[in-house]
Structures are given as structure tokens and as C-alpha cells.
CSV table of C-alpha atoms and ligand atoms in Angstrom, one decimal:
chain,number,residue,atom,x,y,z
Y,1170,MET,CA,4.1,44.7,-13.8
Y,1171,LYS,CA,1.0,46.0,-12.1
Y,1172,THR,CA,0.3,44.9,-8.5
Y,1173,PHE,CA,-3.1,44.9,-6.9
Y,1174,GLU,CA,-4.3,44.1,-3.4
Y,1175,SER,CA,-7.9,45.2,-4.0
Y,1176,ILE,CA,-10.5,43.1,-5.8
Y,1177,GLN,CA,-12.2,46.2,-7.2
Y,1178,ASN,CA,-9.0,47.6,-8.7
Y,1179,ILE,CA,-7.8,44.4,-10.3
Y,1180,ARG,CA,-11.3,43.8,-11.8
Y,1181,ALA,CA,-11.4,47.3,-13.3
Y,1182,HIS,CA,-7.9,46.8,-14.8
Y,1183,LEU,CA,-8.6,43.4,-16.3
Y,1184,SER,CA,-12.1,44.4,-17.5
Y,1185,THR,CA,-10.5,47.1,-19.8
Y,1186,LEU,CA,-8.0,44.5,-21.2
Y,1187,LYS,CA,-10.7,41.9,-21.7
Y,1188,HIS,CA,-12.9,44.4,-23.6
Y,1189,SER,CA,-10.0,44.9,-26.0
Y,1190,GLY,CA,-10.0,41.2,-26.7
Y,1191,LYS,CA,-7.0,40.1,-24.6
Y,1192,HIS,CA,-6.7,36.5,-23.4
Y,1193,ILE,CA,-5.9,36.1,-19.8
Y,1194,GLY,CA,-4.0,33.3,-18.1
Y,1195,LEU,CA,-4.1,32.9,-14.3
Y,1196,VAL,CA,-1.4,31.2,-12.1
Y,1197,PRO,CA,-2.7,30.9,-8.5
Y,1198,THR,CA,0.1,30.4,-6.0
Y,1199,MET,CA,0.8,30.8,-2.3
Y,1200,GLY,CA,4.1,32.6,-3.0
Y,1201,ALA,CA,7.7,31.8,-1.9
Y,1202,LEU,CA,8.1,31.4,-5.6
Y,1203,HIS,CA,10.6,28.9,-7.1
Y,1204,ASN,CA,11.3,27.6,-10.6
Y,1205,GLY,CA,8.3,25.3,-10.5
Y,1206,HIS,CA,6.0,28.3,-10.2
Y,1207,LEU,CA,7.9,30.2,-12.8
Y,1208,SER,CA,7.4,27.3,-15.3
Y,1209,LEU,CA,3.6,27.8,-14.9
Y,1210,ILE,CA,4.0,31.5,-15.5
Y,1211,GLU,CA,6.1,30.9,-18.6
Y,1212,LYS,CA,3.5,28.5,-19.9
Y,1213,SER,CA,0.8,31.1,-19.4
Y,1214,GLN,CA,2.9,33.7,-21.1
Y,1215,GLN,CA,3.2,31.4,-24.2
Y,1216,GLN,CA,-0.6,30.8,-24.4
Y,1217,ASN,CA,-2.1,34.2,-23.4
Y,1218,ASP,CA,-1.8,38.0,-23.9
Y,1219,ILE,CA,-1.8,38.8,-20.2
Y,1220,THR,CA,-0.6,36.7,-17.3
Y,1221,VAL,CA,-1.9,37.2,-13.8
Y,1222,CYS,CA,-0.1,35.6,-10.9
Y,1223,SER,CA,-1.9,35.5,-7.6
Y,1224,ILE,CA,-0.1,35.2,-4.3
Y,1225,PHE,CA,-2.3,34.4,-1.4
Y,1226,VAL,CA,-1.6,32.0,1.5
Y,1227,ASN,CA,-5.1,30.8,1.9
Y,1228,PRO,CA,-6.0,30.2,5.6
Y,1229,THR,CA,-9.1,28.2,4.8
Y,1230,GLN,CA,-7.1,25.3,3.2
Y,1231,PHE,CA,-4.8,24.8,6.2
Y,1232,ASN,CA,-6.2,22.3,8.8
Y,1233,ASP,CA,-3.0,22.8,10.9
Y,1234,LEU,CA,-2.6,26.3,12.2
Y,1235,LYS,CA,1.1,25.7,12.9
Y,1236,ASP,CA,1.6,24.8,9.3
Y,1237,LEU,CA,0.0,28.0,8.2
Y,1238,GLU,CA,2.1,30.1,10.6
Y,1239,LYS,CA,5.3,28.4,9.3
Y,1240,TYR,CA,4.4,28.8,5.7
Y,1241,PRO,CA,7.2,30.9,4.1
Y,1242,LYS,CA,6.3,34.5,3.1
Y,1243,THR,CA,8.7,36.3,0.7
Y,1244,ILE,CA,6.5,38.8,-1.1
Y,1245,ASP,CA,9.2,41.3,-2.0
Y,1246,ALA,CA,11.5,38.7,-3.5
Y,1247,ASP,CA,8.5,37.1,-5.3
Y,1248,SER,CA,7.4,40.4,-6.7
Y,1249,LYS,CA,10.9,41.0,-8.1
Y,1250,LEU,CA,11.1,37.5,-9.7
Y,1251,LEU,CA,7.7,38.1,-11.3
Y,1252,GLN,CA,8.8,41.5,-12.6
Y,1253,ASP,CA,12.0,40.0,-14.0
Y,1254,ILE,CA,10.2,37.3,-16.0
Y,1255,GLY,CA,7.7,39.8,-17.4
Y,1256,CYS,CA,4.6,38.8,-15.5
Y,1257,ASP,CA,1.9,41.4,-16.3
Y,1258,VAL,CA,-0.2,41.4,-13.1
Y,1259,LEU,CA,0.4,40.4,-9.5
Y,1260,PHE,CA,-2.7,40.0,-7.3
Y,1261,SER,CA,-1.7,39.8,-3.6
Y,1262,PRO,CA,-4.7,40.5,-1.5
Y,1263,GLN,CA,-4.8,40.5,2.3
Y,1264,VAL,CA,-6.9,37.9,4.1
Y,1265,SER,CA,-9.5,40.6,5.0
Y,1266,GLU,CA,-9.9,41.4,1.4
Y,1267,MET,CA,-10.6,37.8,0.4
Y,1268,TYR,CA,-12.5,36.9,3.5
Y,1269,PRO,CA,-14.3,39.9,5.0
Y,1270,ASP,CA,-16.4,37.2,6.7
Y,1271,ASP,CA,-15.6,33.6,7.4
Y,1272,PRO,CA,-17.0,31.6,4.5
Y,1273,THR,CA,-20.0,29.4,5.4
Y,1274,ILE,CA,-20.2,27.8,2.0
Y,1275,LYS,CA,-19.1,24.1,1.8
Y,1276,LEU,CA,-17.7,22.4,-1.3
Y,1277,SER,CA,-17.3,18.7,-1.4
Y,1278,PHE,CA,-15.8,16.6,-4.1
Y,1279,GLY,CA,-17.1,13.1,-3.2
Y,1280,GLU,CA,-14.7,10.2,-3.7
Y,1281,LEU,CA,-12.1,12.4,-5.3
Y,1282,GLU,CA,-11.3,13.8,-1.9
Y,1283,SER,CA,-11.8,10.7,0.2
Y,1284,THR,CA,-8.2,9.6,-0.1
Y,1285,MET,CA,-4.6,11.0,0.3
Y,1286,GLU,CA,-4.6,14.8,0.8
Y,1287,GLY,CA,-8.4,14.9,1.4
Y,1288,ALA,CA,-8.1,12.2,4.0
Y,1289,SER,CA,-4.9,13.5,5.6
Y,1290,ARG,CA,-6.0,17.2,5.7
Y,1291,PRO,CA,-9.7,17.4,6.6
Y,1292,GLY,CA,-11.4,20.5,5.0
Y,1293,HIS,CA,-8.4,21.1,2.8
Y,1294,PHE,CA,-10.2,20.8,-0.6
Y,1295,ASN,CA,-13.2,22.8,0.7
Y,1296,GLY,CA,-10.7,25.7,1.3
Y,1297,VAL,CA,-8.9,25.1,-2.0
Y,1298,GLY,CA,-12.3,25.0,-3.9
Y,1299,ILE,CA,-13.5,28.2,-2.3
Y,1300,VAL,CA,-10.3,30.3,-2.9
Y,1301,ILE,CA,-10.0,29.1,-6.5
Y,1302,SER,CA,-13.7,29.9,-7.1
Y,1303,LYS,CA,-13.1,33.4,-5.7
Y,1304,LEU,CA,-9.9,33.8,-7.9
Y,1305,PHE,CA,-11.8,32.6,-11.0
Y,1306,ASN,CA,-14.6,35.1,-10.3
Y,1307,ILE,CA,-12.2,38.0,-9.7
Y,1308,VAL,CA,-9.8,37.4,-12.6
Y,1309,GLN,CA,-12.2,35.6,-15.0
Y,1310,PRO,CA,-9.2,34.1,-16.9
Y,1311,ASN,CA,-9.5,32.1,-20.2
Y,1312,LYS,CA,-7.0,29.6,-18.9
Y,1313,ALA,CA,-5.6,28.7,-15.5
Y,1314,TYR,CA,-2.4,26.8,-14.7
Y,1315,PHE,CA,-1.8,24.2,-12.0
Y,1316,GLY,CA,1.1,21.8,-11.3
Y,1317,GLN,CA,0.9,18.0,-11.5
Y,1318,LYS,CA,2.9,18.3,-8.2
Y,1319,ASP,CA,-0.6,18.7,-6.5
Y,1320,LEU,CA,-2.2,16.0,-8.5
Y,1321,GLN,CA,-5.3,15.6,-6.5
Y,1322,GLN,CA,-5.8,19.4,-6.4
Y,1323,VAL,CA,-5.7,19.8,-10.1
Y,1324,THR,CA,-8.1,16.9,-10.6
Y,1325,ILE,CA,-10.5,18.5,-8.0
Y,1326,ILE,CA,-10.2,21.9,-9.8
Y,1327,LYS,CA,-11.1,20.3,-13.1
Y,1328,ASN,CA,-14.1,18.7,-11.4
Y,1329,LEU,CA,-15.1,22.2,-9.9
Y,1330,VAL,CA,-14.9,23.7,-13.3
Y,1331,LYS,CA,-17.1,21.0,-14.8
Y,1332,GLN,CA,-19.7,21.0,-12.0
Y,1333,LEU,CA,-20.0,24.8,-11.9
Y,1334,ASN,CA,-19.6,25.5,-15.6
Y,1335,TYR,CA,-16.7,27.9,-15.4
Y,1336,PRO,CA,-15.7,28.9,-18.9
Y,1337,ILE,CA,-12.0,28.3,-18.1
Y,1338,GLU,CA,-9.5,25.8,-19.5
Y,1339,ILE,CA,-7.4,24.1,-16.8
Y,1340,ILE,CA,-3.8,23.4,-17.9
Y,1341,THR,CA,-1.7,20.8,-16.0
Y,1342,CYS,CA,2.0,21.5,-16.0
Y,1343,PRO,CA,4.8,19.0,-15.3
Y,1344,ILE,CA,6.7,18.8,-12.0
Y,1345,LEU,CA,10.0,20.6,-11.8
Y,1346,ARG,CA,12.6,18.9,-9.6
Y,1347,GLU,CA,15.9,19.6,-7.9
Y,1348,GLU,CA,19.0,17.8,-9.1
Y,1349,ASN,CA,18.4,15.0,-6.6
Y,1350,GLY,CA,14.8,14.5,-7.9
Y,1351,LEU,CA,13.2,16.3,-4.9
Y,1352,ALA,CA,10.1,18.1,-6.3
Y,1353,MET,CA,10.5,21.8,-6.0
Y,1354,SER,CA,8.3,23.2,-3.3
Y,1355,SER,CA,8.1,26.4,-1.2
Y,1356,ARG,CA,8.4,24.2,1.9
Y,1357,ASN,CA,11.8,23.0,0.8
Y,1358,THR,CA,13.3,26.2,2.1
Y,1359,ARG,CA,12.5,24.9,5.6
Y,1360,LEU,CA,14.6,21.7,5.1
Y,1361,SER,CA,18.2,21.6,6.4
Y,1362,ALA,CA,20.8,21.0,3.8
Y,1363,ASP,CA,21.1,17.4,5.0
Y,1364,ASP,CA,17.4,16.8,5.0
Y,1365,ARG,CA,17.2,18.3,1.5
Y,1366,ALA,CA,19.8,15.9,0.2
Y,1367,PHE,CA,18.1,13.0,2.0
Y,1368,ALA,CA,14.6,14.0,0.6
Y,1369,GLY,CA,15.7,12.7,-2.8
Y,1370,ILE,CA,14.6,9.3,-1.5
Y,1371,ILE,CA,11.0,10.2,-2.2
Y,1372,PHE,CA,11.4,10.5,-6.0
Y,1373,GLU,CA,13.9,7.6,-6.0
Y,1374,THR,CA,11.1,5.5,-4.4
Y,1375,LEU,CA,8.5,6.7,-6.9
Y,1376,SER,CA,10.8,5.9,-9.7
Y,1377,PHE,CA,11.3,2.4,-8.3
Y,1378,CYS,CA,7.5,2.0,-8.2
Y,1379,MET,CA,7.2,3.2,-11.8
Y,1380,GLN,CA,9.9,0.8,-13.0
Y,1381,SER,CA,8.5,-2.2,-11.2
Y,1382,VAL,CA,4.9,-1.8,-12.5
Y,1383,GLU,CA,5.3,-4.0,-15.6
Y,1384,THR,CA,6.9,-6.9,-13.6
Y,1385,ASP,CA,5.5,-7.0,-10.1
Y,1386,SER,CA,2.1,-6.7,-8.4
Y,1387,ILE,CA,1.0,-3.3,-7.0
Y,1388,GLN,CA,0.6,-4.7,-3.5
Y,1389,HIS,CA,4.2,-6.1,-3.6
Y,1390,ILE,CA,5.6,-2.8,-5.0
Y,1391,LEU,CA,4.0,-0.8,-2.3
Y,1392,GLN,CA,5.4,-3.1,0.4
Y,1393,LYS,CA,8.9,-2.8,-1.1
Y,1394,ALA,CA,8.5,1.0,-1.5
Y,1395,THR,CA,7.5,1.3,2.2
Y,1396,GLY,CA,10.5,-0.8,3.2
Y,1397,ARG,CA,12.8,1.5,1.1
Y,1398,LEU,CA,11.4,4.6,2.7
Y,1399,GLU,CA,11.2,3.4,6.3
Y,1400,ASN,CA,13.9,5.3,8.1
Y,1401,SER,CA,14.1,7.2,11.4
Y,1402,ARG,CA,14.4,10.4,9.5
Y,1403,ILE,CA,11.2,10.1,7.6
Y,1404,ASN,CA,7.6,10.0,8.8
Y,1405,ILE,CA,5.5,8.4,6.0
Y,1406,GLU,CA,1.9,9.7,5.9
Y,1407,TYR,CA,0.8,7.7,2.9
Y,1408,ILE,CA,2.2,5.8,-0.1
Y,1409,SER,CA,-0.6,5.0,-2.5
Y,1410,CYS,CA,-1.2,3.7,-5.9
Y,1411,ILE,CA,-4.4,5.3,-7.2
Y,1412,ASN,CA,-6.7,5.3,-10.3
Y,1413,LEU,CA,-6.4,8.7,-11.7
Y,1414,GLU,CA,-10.1,8.9,-12.6
Y,1415,THR,CA,-11.4,8.1,-9.1
Y,1416,PHE,CA,-8.4,8.7,-6.8
Y,1417,GLN,CA,-9.2,5.4,-5.1
Y,1418,PRO,CA,-6.5,2.9,-4.4
Y,1419,THR,CA,-6.1,0.4,-7.2
Y,1420,SER,CA,-4.2,-2.9,-7.5
Y,1421,ASN,CA,-4.7,-2.9,-11.3
Y,1422,TYR,CA,-2.2,-1.0,-13.4
Y,1423,ILE,CA,-3.8,0.8,-16.4
Y,1424,LYS,CA,-1.3,2.7,-18.5
Y,1425,THR,CA,-1.6,6.6,-18.1
Y,1426,LYS,CA,-4.5,6.1,-15.6
Y,1427,THR,CA,-2.4,5.0,-12.6
Y,1428,ALA,CA,-0.3,7.1,-10.3
Y,1429,PHE,CA,1.9,6.5,-7.3
Y,1430,CYS,CA,1.7,9.2,-4.7
Y,1431,ILE,CA,3.7,9.9,-1.5
Y,1432,ALA,CA,3.2,12.3,1.4
Y,1433,ALA,CA,5.9,12.2,4.1
Y,1434,GLN,CA,7.5,14.5,6.7
Y,1435,ILE,CA,11.3,15.0,6.8
Y,1436,GLY,CA,12.7,17.2,9.6
Y,1437,GLY,CA,9.1,18.2,10.4
Y,1438,VAL,CA,8.4,19.5,6.8
Y,1439,ARG,CA,5.5,17.9,5.0
Y,1440,LEU,CA,6.4,16.9,1.4
Y,1441,ILE,CA,4.3,15.4,-1.4
Y,1442,ASP,CA,5.2,14.0,-4.7
Y,1443,ASN,CA,3.8,11.7,-7.4
Y,1444,VAL,CA,4.5,10.0,-10.7
Y,1445,ILE,CA,1.9,9.1,-13.4
Y,1446,VAL,CA,2.7,5.7,-14.8
O,877,LIG,P1,1.7,26.6,-4.3
O,877,LIG,O1,2.3,27.9,-4.2
O,877,LIG,O2,2.5,25.5,-3.6
O,877,LIG,O3,0.2,26.5,-3.9
O,877,LIG,O4,1.7,26.1,-5.8
O,877,LIG,C1,1.2,26.9,-6.8
O,877,LIG,C2,1.1,26.1,-8.1
O,877,LIG,O5,2.4,25.8,-8.5
O,877,LIG,C3,0.3,24.8,-7.9
O,877,LIG,O6,-0.5,24.6,-9.0
O,877,LIG,C4,1.4,23.8,-7.8
O,877,LIG,O7,1.0,22.5,-8.2
O,877,LIG,C5,2.4,24.4,-8.7
O,877,LIG,N1,3.8,23.8,-8.3
O,877,LIG,C6,4.3,23.7,-7.1
O,877,LIG,N2,5.5,23.1,-7.1
O,877,LIG,C7,5.7,22.8,-8.4
O,877,LIG,C8,6.8,22.1,-9.1
O,877,LIG,N3,7.8,21.6,-8.5
O,877,LIG,N4,6.7,22.0,-10.4
O,877,LIG,C9,5.6,22.5,-11.1
O,877,LIG,N5,4.6,23.1,-10.5
O,877,LIG,C10,4.6,23.3,-9.2
């Protein structure tokens, strides 16, 4: 595996490969890699000649500085994992390489970002949009891989690609879970063993919502789900049923176009999860 920290050097390396007709897949991450990330890498390896994984904890997408400071950083272990699964290229730039100056550009995604993560984390999708645009311009992949775990994010990236005509296919990959249903996340390493076991309640609640949708009203399901989650150990940020095309709350269930989404803090760790019905 080749590792680059410099934009100029990774560009030069990939340019040679592209000229020889190689297809490139990009998996953008913030590191502290787990099996969820590795499933995206494997998907890219199946569909491309060269897989590039980027590891960059992007400061512009954090609205909470403490959250940024606490974000786990395990670059040596990540690099070894990537090497072991045969990833071709690791791009792990420093903040000064990606942002020699503070970006003044602003990206907005209209109603798609007016709810859930967009509403809870002001400026988050502006930062995501900027860093992903930069990575797309640096790597120029044929395909890029994102997890359904960050459902609003992947929808916004598809919208970015459409609005700015990036010649890149966006592939959405399924959510990998722990045995108790907890969606794998780099943040899970900050949970105590007890909280990690308890956090299974998030997926249990989402599964309850999914099972109830044919027989109960959305409003009633959300009430019951909130009741199930309410507990002194959990701080619910939102529990929403949204239309997947608009990301607006919906009370009408349309098969494959409806999702239940939860954001909650357990032991001070912010967790998100969703199910598409
Ligand atoms: P992150 O490092 O958290 O920014 O995640 C990098 C990519 O991995 C994003 O596209 C995430 O949606 C995806 N991802 C994170 N957790 C999971 C998971 N449990 N299963 C599948 N993909 C995931």
C-alpha cells in the first residue's frame, strides 16, 4: 500500500494509473477504522482496479470543538488494517494540507439539510460538502463509497454530484452492526462496556418502528418509540420518520421511500442510526 500526505504526490501517482486505464474507487473516512469501513473498502475492491481510502478528521464539519477533540485517532492501527486487507492507496493529509486557508465557500443543500443532522449540527453539511468536493477533485475516482449509516450525508453527496456534475458514481453500502444491533461506529470505542450493551436499544427501537409500520400510524409509532427509549441513561436528540426524497418528516408510509432515524447520546457519546422501511 502506498501512503500519501501530500495532494501533489497522490495526484501524480493516480494520474499515471488513470492514464493506463485503471478504474479508481474512493472510500472517504475519518479513521478509527472498524468493520463497517472495511466493508466499504471491500466493495470498492470488487468494483475497481485501485482502491483509495482517505483518512481525514475534517474540522470544518464539526460544529462542536469538544467533539472534534475527542474524536478517536488511530492512524497506525488504521494503516495496518488497510495494508492487511490489500487497500492500494491511503491518503492521510494534515489539516494544513487540506486547508492552507480557512474556506470561505458555502455550500447549502436546501430542504435536504433542514432536518436531523443538518438541524442538530449547524454548518455540518457545508463542511462535509467542501471536504468531499476536495477529495473528489484530488482523487478523481470513478466511484465513491458511502455508508447508509450516514443516510442524510450520502443523500446530500448524491445531490452535490448532481448539482456540480461530478462524473462519479456514488455507491451506498449497508450498515454493519455489532451483535446487539448497535451500528458500528468509530465513536463506539468511547462507550463503556455497559453503555455499549445498553446502546442496542437504538436498533431495537428502530426495528420496532419498522415492524409497526403496516399496522399503526407513524405518529403513534413515534410516540411509542420515544416511550421505549426514554431512560435516564439516554439523551434523545431526535427520532424521526422522514421521506427519503425530501428528508422532511412524513406521516405517510411509502414503501422503500420512508426511513426512521435516531440520534441520541449515551454516556456522552453521540450515536446515530436508521432503517429504511
Ligand atoms: P466515518 O469515518 O464515520 O466518517 O465513516 C466513513 C464512511 O463509513 C461513511 O460513509 C460512513 O457512512 C461509513 N460507515 C460508518 N459506519 C458504518 C457502518 N457501521 N456500516 C457501514 N458503513 C459505515
